[in-house]
GROMACS .gro file of C-alpha atoms in nm:
model
  301
    1MET     CA    1  10.733  12.830  15.242
    2TRP     CA    2  10.772  12.454  15.239
    3SER     CA    3  11.110  12.306  15.318
    4SER     CA    4  11.307  12.108  15.063
    5PRO     CA    5  11.236  11.765  15.224
    6MET     CA    6  10.861  11.826  15.201
    7LEU     CA    7  10.883  11.941  14.840
    8LEU     CA    8  11.107  11.649  14.743
    9SER     CA    9  10.866  11.405  14.909
   10ALA     CA   10  10.569  11.557  14.726
   11SER     CA   11  10.749  11.539  14.392
   12THR     CA   12  10.841  11.175  14.453
   13VAL     CA   13  10.481  11.080  14.532
   14PHE     CA   14  10.346  11.260  14.225
   15ALA     CA   15  10.613  11.107  14.000
   16LEU     CA   16  10.545  10.753  14.123
   17LEU     CA   17  10.170  10.794  14.084
   18GLY     CA   18  10.214  10.945  13.739
   19LEU     CA   19  10.445  10.668  13.622
   20ALA     CA   20  10.207  10.400  13.753
   21LEU     CA   21   9.906  10.556  13.579
   22VAL     CA   22  10.090  10.608  13.250
   23VAL     CA   23  10.213  10.247  13.250
   24ILE     CA   24   9.866  10.114  13.335
   25ALA     CA   25   9.716  10.319  13.052
   26GLY     CA   26   9.982  10.197  12.810
   27VAL     CA   27   9.939   9.826  12.878
   28SER     CA   28   9.559   9.836  12.898
   29ASP     CA   29   9.338   9.824  12.590
   30ASN     CA   30   9.054  10.066  12.654
   31TRP     CA   31   9.159  10.387  12.481
   32LEU     CA   32   8.873  10.391  12.234
   33GLU     CA   33   8.544  10.201  12.261
   34TYR     CA   34   8.332  10.095  11.964
   35GLN     CA   35   8.003   9.971  12.108
   36VAL     CA   36   7.796   9.788  11.847
   37ASP     CA   37   7.430   9.714  11.918
   38ARG     CA   38   7.433   9.370  11.759
   39LYS     CA   39   7.072   9.302  11.851
   40ASN     CA   40   6.941   9.595  11.647
   41LEU     CA   41   7.196   9.521  11.377
   42GLN     CA   42   7.080   9.162  11.334
   43ASN     CA   43   6.715   9.267  11.340
   44ALA     CA   44   6.784   9.516  11.061
   45LEU     CA   45   6.962   9.251  10.858
   46ARG     CA   46   6.658   9.022  10.893
   47ARG     CA   47   6.418   9.295  10.785
   48GLN     CA   48   6.623   9.386  10.477
   49SER     CA   49   6.686   9.062  10.296
   50ASP     CA   50   6.919   9.207  10.033
   51LEU     CA   51   7.131   9.375  10.300
   52GLY     CA   52   7.126   9.060  10.511
   53THR     CA   53   7.245   8.851  10.219
   54ARG     CA   54   7.525   9.094  10.140
   55LEU     CA   55   7.647   9.129  10.500
   56LYS     CA   56   7.580   8.773  10.616
   57ASP     CA   57   7.946   8.668  10.635
   58ALA     CA   58   8.076   9.009  10.745
   59SER     CA   59   7.843   9.021  11.045
   60VAL     CA   60   8.002   8.700  11.173
   61THR     CA   61   8.370   8.738  11.088
   62ASN     CA   62   8.440   9.111  11.045
   63PRO     CA   63   8.554   9.281  11.370
   64LEU     CA   64   8.375   9.602  11.264
   65TYR     CA   65   8.041   9.437  11.348
   66PHE     CA   66   8.143   9.352  11.705
   67THR     CA   67   8.186   9.559  12.019
   68ARG     CA   68   8.558   9.620  12.061
   69THR     CA   69   8.811   9.835  12.243
   70TYR     CA   70   9.138   9.968  12.105
   71GLY     CA   71   9.467   9.990  12.292
   72LYS     CA   72   9.813  10.092  12.185
   73ILE     CA   73   9.886   9.759  12.017
   74HIS     CA   74   9.585   9.533  12.065
   75ILE     CA   75   9.216   9.521  11.978
   76CYS     CA   76   9.000   9.345  12.237
   77PHE     CA   77   8.644   9.210  12.229
   78PRO     CA   78   8.470   9.232  12.569
   79GLU     CA   79   8.149   9.065  12.445
   80ASP     CA   80   8.112   8.850  12.135
   81VAL     CA   81   8.424   8.749  11.942
   82PRO     CA   82   8.440   8.728  11.562
   83SER     CA   83   8.503   8.381  11.429
   84GLU     CA   84   8.834   8.279  11.276
   85ILE     CA   85   9.036   8.585  11.375
   86GLY     CA   86   9.306   8.410  11.580
   87SER     CA   87   9.231   8.581  11.911
   88PHE     CA   88   9.426   8.521  12.231
   89SER     CA   89   9.348   8.581  12.596
   90LYS     CA   90   9.477   8.895  12.765
   91PHE     CA   91   9.370   8.980  13.120
   92GLY     CA   92   9.075   8.745  13.076
   93GLY     CA   93   8.952   8.897  12.748
   94ALA     CA   94   8.985   8.797  12.384
   95CYS     CA   95   9.227   9.020  12.190
   96ILE     CA   96   9.413   9.038  11.861
   97THR     CA   97   9.721   9.234  11.759
   98ASN     CA   98   9.638   9.540  11.554
   99PRO     CA   99   9.751   9.447  11.201
  100ASP     CA  100   9.771   9.812  11.088
  101TYR     CA  101  10.113   9.868  11.245
  102PHE     CA  102  10.289   9.620  11.017
  103PRO     CA  103  10.080   9.553  10.706
  104ASP     CA  104  10.205   9.304  10.449
  105ALA     CA  105  10.379   9.431  10.137
  106GLU     CA  106  10.086   9.366   9.905
  107GLN     CA  107   9.846   9.557  10.124
  108ARG     CA  108  10.086   9.846  10.172
  109ASP     CA  109  10.133   9.884   9.797
  110ARG     CA  110   9.764   9.973   9.774
  111TYR     CA  111   9.789  10.248  10.037
  112ASN     CA  112   9.717  10.603   9.933
  113ALA     CA  113   9.909  10.904  10.068
  114VAL     CA  114   9.677  10.954  10.365
  115GLN     CA  115   9.704  10.589  10.467
  116ILE     CA  116  10.083  10.604  10.456
  117GLN     CA  117  10.073  10.918  10.667
  118ARG     CA  118   9.847  10.743  10.916
  119LEU     CA  119  10.083  10.443  10.932
  120TRP     CA  120  10.385  10.654  11.026
  121PHE     CA  121  10.191  10.865  11.273
  122MET     CA  122  10.064  10.549  11.444
  123ARG     CA  123  10.419  10.423  11.486
  124ALA     CA  124  10.549  10.761  11.601
  125GLU     CA  125  10.270  10.782  11.858
  126VAL     CA  126  10.371  10.451  12.018
  127VAL     CA  127  10.743  10.534  12.008
  128SER     CA  128  10.684  10.875  12.172
  129TYR     CA  129  10.478  10.716  12.448
  130ILE     CA  130  10.744  10.453  12.522
  131ALA     CA  131  11.018  10.719  12.518
  132GLY     CA  132  10.823  10.929  12.769
  133VAL     CA  133  10.782  10.633  13.005
  134CYS     CA  134  11.153  10.545  12.982
  135ILE     CA  135  11.256  10.904  13.059
  136ILE     CA  136  11.031  10.906  13.365
  137ALA     CA  137  11.190  10.582  13.491
  138LEU     CA  138  11.539  10.733  13.451
  139CYS     CA  139  11.425  11.051  13.624
  140LEU     CA  140  11.312  10.850  13.925
  141LEU     CA  141  11.658  10.697  13.960
  142CYS     CA  142  11.827  11.038  13.930
  143GLY     CA  143  11.574  11.187  14.168
  144ILE     CA  144  11.645  10.926  14.434
  145VAL     CA  145  12.017  11.005  14.417
  146GLY     CA  146  11.943  11.378  14.424
  147CYS     CA  147  11.719  11.341  14.729
  148TYR     CA  148  11.981  11.133  14.911
  149ARG     CA  149  12.260  11.382  14.842
  150ARG     CA  150  12.033  11.688  14.856
  151SER     CA  151  12.201  11.801  14.537
  152ALA     CA  152  12.052  12.112  14.381
  153LYS     CA  153  12.202  12.036  14.039
  154MET     CA  154  12.062  11.684  14.021
  155THR     CA  155  11.724  11.809  14.140
  156LEU     CA  156  11.716  12.069  13.864
  157ALA     CA  157  11.828  11.815  13.604
  158THR     CA  158  11.556  11.572  13.714
  159ALA     CA  159  11.292  11.844  13.686
  160LEU     CA  160  11.402  11.936  13.334
  161PHE     CA  161  11.403  11.573  13.220
  162LEU     CA  162  11.055  11.526  13.364
  163PHE     CA  163  10.939  11.818  13.153
  164PHE     CA  164  11.091  11.643  12.850
  165ALA     CA  165  10.899  11.327  12.945
  166VAL     CA  166  10.576  11.527  12.966
  167LEU     CA  167  10.654  11.674  12.623
  168PHE     CA  168  10.699  11.327  12.471
  169LEU     CA  169  10.375  11.204  12.627
  170VAL     CA  170  10.177  11.508  12.512
  171VAL     CA  171  10.315  11.465  12.160
  172SER     CA  172  10.207  11.101  12.173
  173MET     CA  173   9.855  11.199  12.278
  174ALA     CA  174   9.837  11.461  12.003
  175LEU     CA  175   9.944  11.205  11.743
  176TRP     CA  176   9.687  10.961  11.878
  177HIS     CA  177   9.412  11.219  11.829
  178TYR     CA  178   9.534  11.300  11.480
  179VAL     CA  179   9.534  10.933  11.381
  180ASP     CA  180   9.178  10.903  11.512
  181TYR     CA  181   9.082  11.211  11.309
  182ILE     CA  182   9.232  11.059  10.994
  183GLU     CA  183   9.045  10.732  11.047
  184ARG     CA  184   8.706  10.891  11.105
  185ARG     CA  185   8.715  11.205  10.891
  186LEU     CA  186   8.960  11.169  10.602
  187LEU     CA  187   8.983  10.806  10.490
  188GLU     CA  188   8.697  10.676  10.276
  189VAL     CA  189   8.836  10.328  10.209
  190PRO     CA  190   8.759  10.009  10.404
  191PRO     CA  191   8.775   9.941  10.691
  192PHE     CA  192   8.746  10.305  10.805
  193TYR     CA  193   8.440  10.487  10.934
  194ARG     CA  194   8.335  10.675  10.619
  195SER     CA  195   8.325  10.351  10.419
  196TRP     CA  196   8.090  10.175  10.663
  197GLU     CA  197   7.739  10.066  10.576
  198GLN     CA  198   7.470  10.304  10.695
  199ILE     CA  199   7.321  10.043  10.927
  200LEU     CA  200   7.662   9.989  11.091
  201ARG     CA  201   7.702  10.362  11.158
  202GLN     CA  202   7.357  10.379  11.313
  203THR     CA  203   7.419  10.088  11.550
  204THR     CA  204   7.773  10.186  11.658
  205ARG     CA  205   7.859  10.431  11.936
  206ILE     CA  206   8.219  10.555  11.974
  207ASN     CA  207   8.354  10.674  12.312
  208PHE     CA  208   8.685  10.746  12.477
  209GLY     CA  209   8.778  10.468  12.719
  210TRP     CA  210   8.910  10.475  13.074
  211SER     CA  211   9.267  10.411  12.959
  212TYR     CA  212   9.263  10.743  12.775
  213ILE     CA  213   9.148  10.927  13.089
  214VAL     CA  214   9.403  10.749  13.309
  215ALA     CA  215   9.681  10.848  13.069
  216TRP     CA  216   9.594  11.218  13.093
  217VAL     CA  217   9.571  11.201  13.472
  218GLY     CA  218   9.914  11.036  13.485
  219ILE     CA  219  10.063  11.305  13.261
  220GLY     CA  220   9.918  11.569  13.492
  221PHE     CA  221  10.077  11.404  13.796
  222ILE     CA  222  10.416  11.396  13.623
  223PHE     CA  223  10.385  11.763  13.529
  224PHE     CA  224  10.316  11.857  13.892
  225ALA     CA  225  10.609  11.640  14.003
  226ALA     CA  226  10.836  11.847  13.778
  227ILE     CA  227  10.691  12.170  13.923
  228PHE     CA  228  10.757  12.048  14.278
  229LEU     CA  229  11.114  11.960  14.182
  230LEU     CA  230  11.170  12.316  14.060
  231PHE     CA  231  11.046  12.449  14.393
  232SER     CA  232  11.270  12.194  14.567
  233TYR     CA  233  11.570  12.324  14.374
  234LYS     CA  234  11.490  12.680  14.488
  235ALA     CA  235  11.444  12.567  14.849
  236ILE     CA  236  11.774  12.375  14.851
  237LYS     CA  237  11.960  12.677  14.713
  238ASP     CA  238  11.805  12.903  14.978
  239GLU     CA  239  11.894  12.659  15.256
  240GLU     CA  240  12.253  12.632  15.130
  241GLU     CA  241  12.278  13.012  15.126
  242GLN     CA  242  12.149  13.033  15.484
  243ILE     CA  243  12.401  12.771  15.600
  244TYR     CA  244  12.683  12.958  15.425
  245GLU     CA  245  12.586  13.288  15.585
  246SER     CA  246  12.556  13.136  15.933
  247LYS     CA  247  12.901  12.972  15.908
  248HIS     CA  248  13.072  13.288  15.788
  249ALA     CA  249  12.887  13.538  16.005
  250ALA     CA  250  13.174  13.551  16.257
  251TYR     CA  251  13.414  13.676  15.990
  252PHE     CA  252  13.196  13.977  15.926
  253GLN     CA  253  13.163  14.090  16.292
  254GLN     CA  254  13.341  14.414  16.399
  255TYR     CA  255  13.671  14.375  16.588
  256TYR     CA  256  13.791  14.615  16.857
  257ASP     CA  257  14.161  14.647  16.953
  258LYS     CA  258  14.226  14.650  17.328
  259SER     CA  259  14.476  14.932  17.287
  260LEU     CA  260  14.195  15.152  17.169
  261VAL     CA  261  13.981  15.105  17.482
  262PRO     CA  262  13.929  15.454  17.635
  263VAL     CA  263  14.051  15.516  17.992
  264SER     CA  264  13.896  15.796  18.196
  265TYR     CA  265  14.122  16.061  18.354
  266GLY     CA  266  14.228  15.963  18.700
  267GLY     CA  267  14.113  15.608  18.658
  268ASN     CA  268  14.316  15.308  18.763
  269PRO     CA  269  14.277  15.031  18.510
  270TYR     CA  270  14.569  14.836  18.660
  271GLY     CA  271  14.576  14.686  19.006
  272TYR     CA  272  14.858  14.915  19.135
  273GLY     CA  273  14.877  15.214  19.368
  274TYR     CA  274  14.861  15.576  19.258
  275TYR     CA  275  15.167  15.792  19.209
  276PRO     CA  276  15.227  16.013  19.392
  277PRO     CA  277  15.068  15.839  19.689
  278PRO     CA  278  14.776  16.011  19.853
  279SER     CA  279  14.815  16.184  20.185
  280THR     CA  280  14.811  15.967  20.495
  281TYR     CA  281  14.533  15.988  20.744
  282TYR     CA  282  14.570  15.873  21.093
  283GLY     CA  283  14.498  15.503  21.118
  284HIS     CA  284  14.462  15.447  20.739
  285PRO     CA  285  14.720  15.308  20.491
  286SER     CA  286  14.849  15.525  20.209
  287TYR     CA  287  14.744  15.268  19.941
  288GLY     CA  288  14.428  15.083  19.917
  289PRO     CA  289  14.413  14.705  19.931
  290SER     CA  290  14.591  14.534  19.645
  291ASN     CA  291  14.375  14.223  19.641
  292TYR     CA  292  14.148  14.327  19.355
  293TYR     CA  293  14.171  14.296  18.978
  294GLY     CA  294  14.187  14.583  18.741
  295TYR     CA  295  13.996  14.530  18.417
  296LEU     CA  296  14.324  14.540  18.222
  297SER     CA  297  14.535  14.343  18.471
  298TYR     CA  298  14.579  13.976  18.538
  299GLY     CA  299  14.534  14.026  18.913
  300ALA     CA  300  14.719  14.188  19.198
  301GLN     CA  301  15.040  14.028  19.314
   0.00000   0.00000   0.00000
């Protein structure tokens, strides 16, 4: 099994990558692409004089008749730009702020129930996304402290908060999909899809953009970072238990009292002579040499 430093390092890498991807997706403006074939559109308007007369001004000023990409807040035009829309430059492209987030009072009074629902879901989607990013940033700070101190509690808390961040981001993505469903399937009032002219539907292709894909990849990285932090918590607890057992192993070892050491019959554990002394042989001393140590003595005197 991997050690806690390896797991903590892996979780840090995944969290940083996830945060970077989620932030890039949030500030970019390529979540949804509306690609309008203006060449075929203009040819159709020339062929049908009544339609051309009716849509003459709209084909020049209405953003629906131009290729555009949608972000969280902005609408950008990578090709032609509608006239008189007050665009500004962002990352080298012409963009406008999406007016649907804060409509004027007169326009909002004309909203039906579905439009009001869409308005609040749009706002909730952006708020949930921002909340998820902020939680991830706080988790990185807590995670750095937890890694430095090798604290199991802070590691577990960071993992749980990362799961909360993933939850907020997933809720944001779900709301984004629901808003898109409302715009394309439920609303039949301008400027939504079901109110478009037939020629505009035929010349427009709708795709998910790269920002949408990057956001999901970033959420996946953050989810795996939280998983690695849970494994790190388990590894830290196991390592702390091993250290505790190694430090206290000496207290659990068996202890033998010296007074209980068995002595064989006739043995001489002390460095003294026998009593009574053995019989004397010619040319030999009665006692043996006293210059040795018995295993229970401190040495012969």
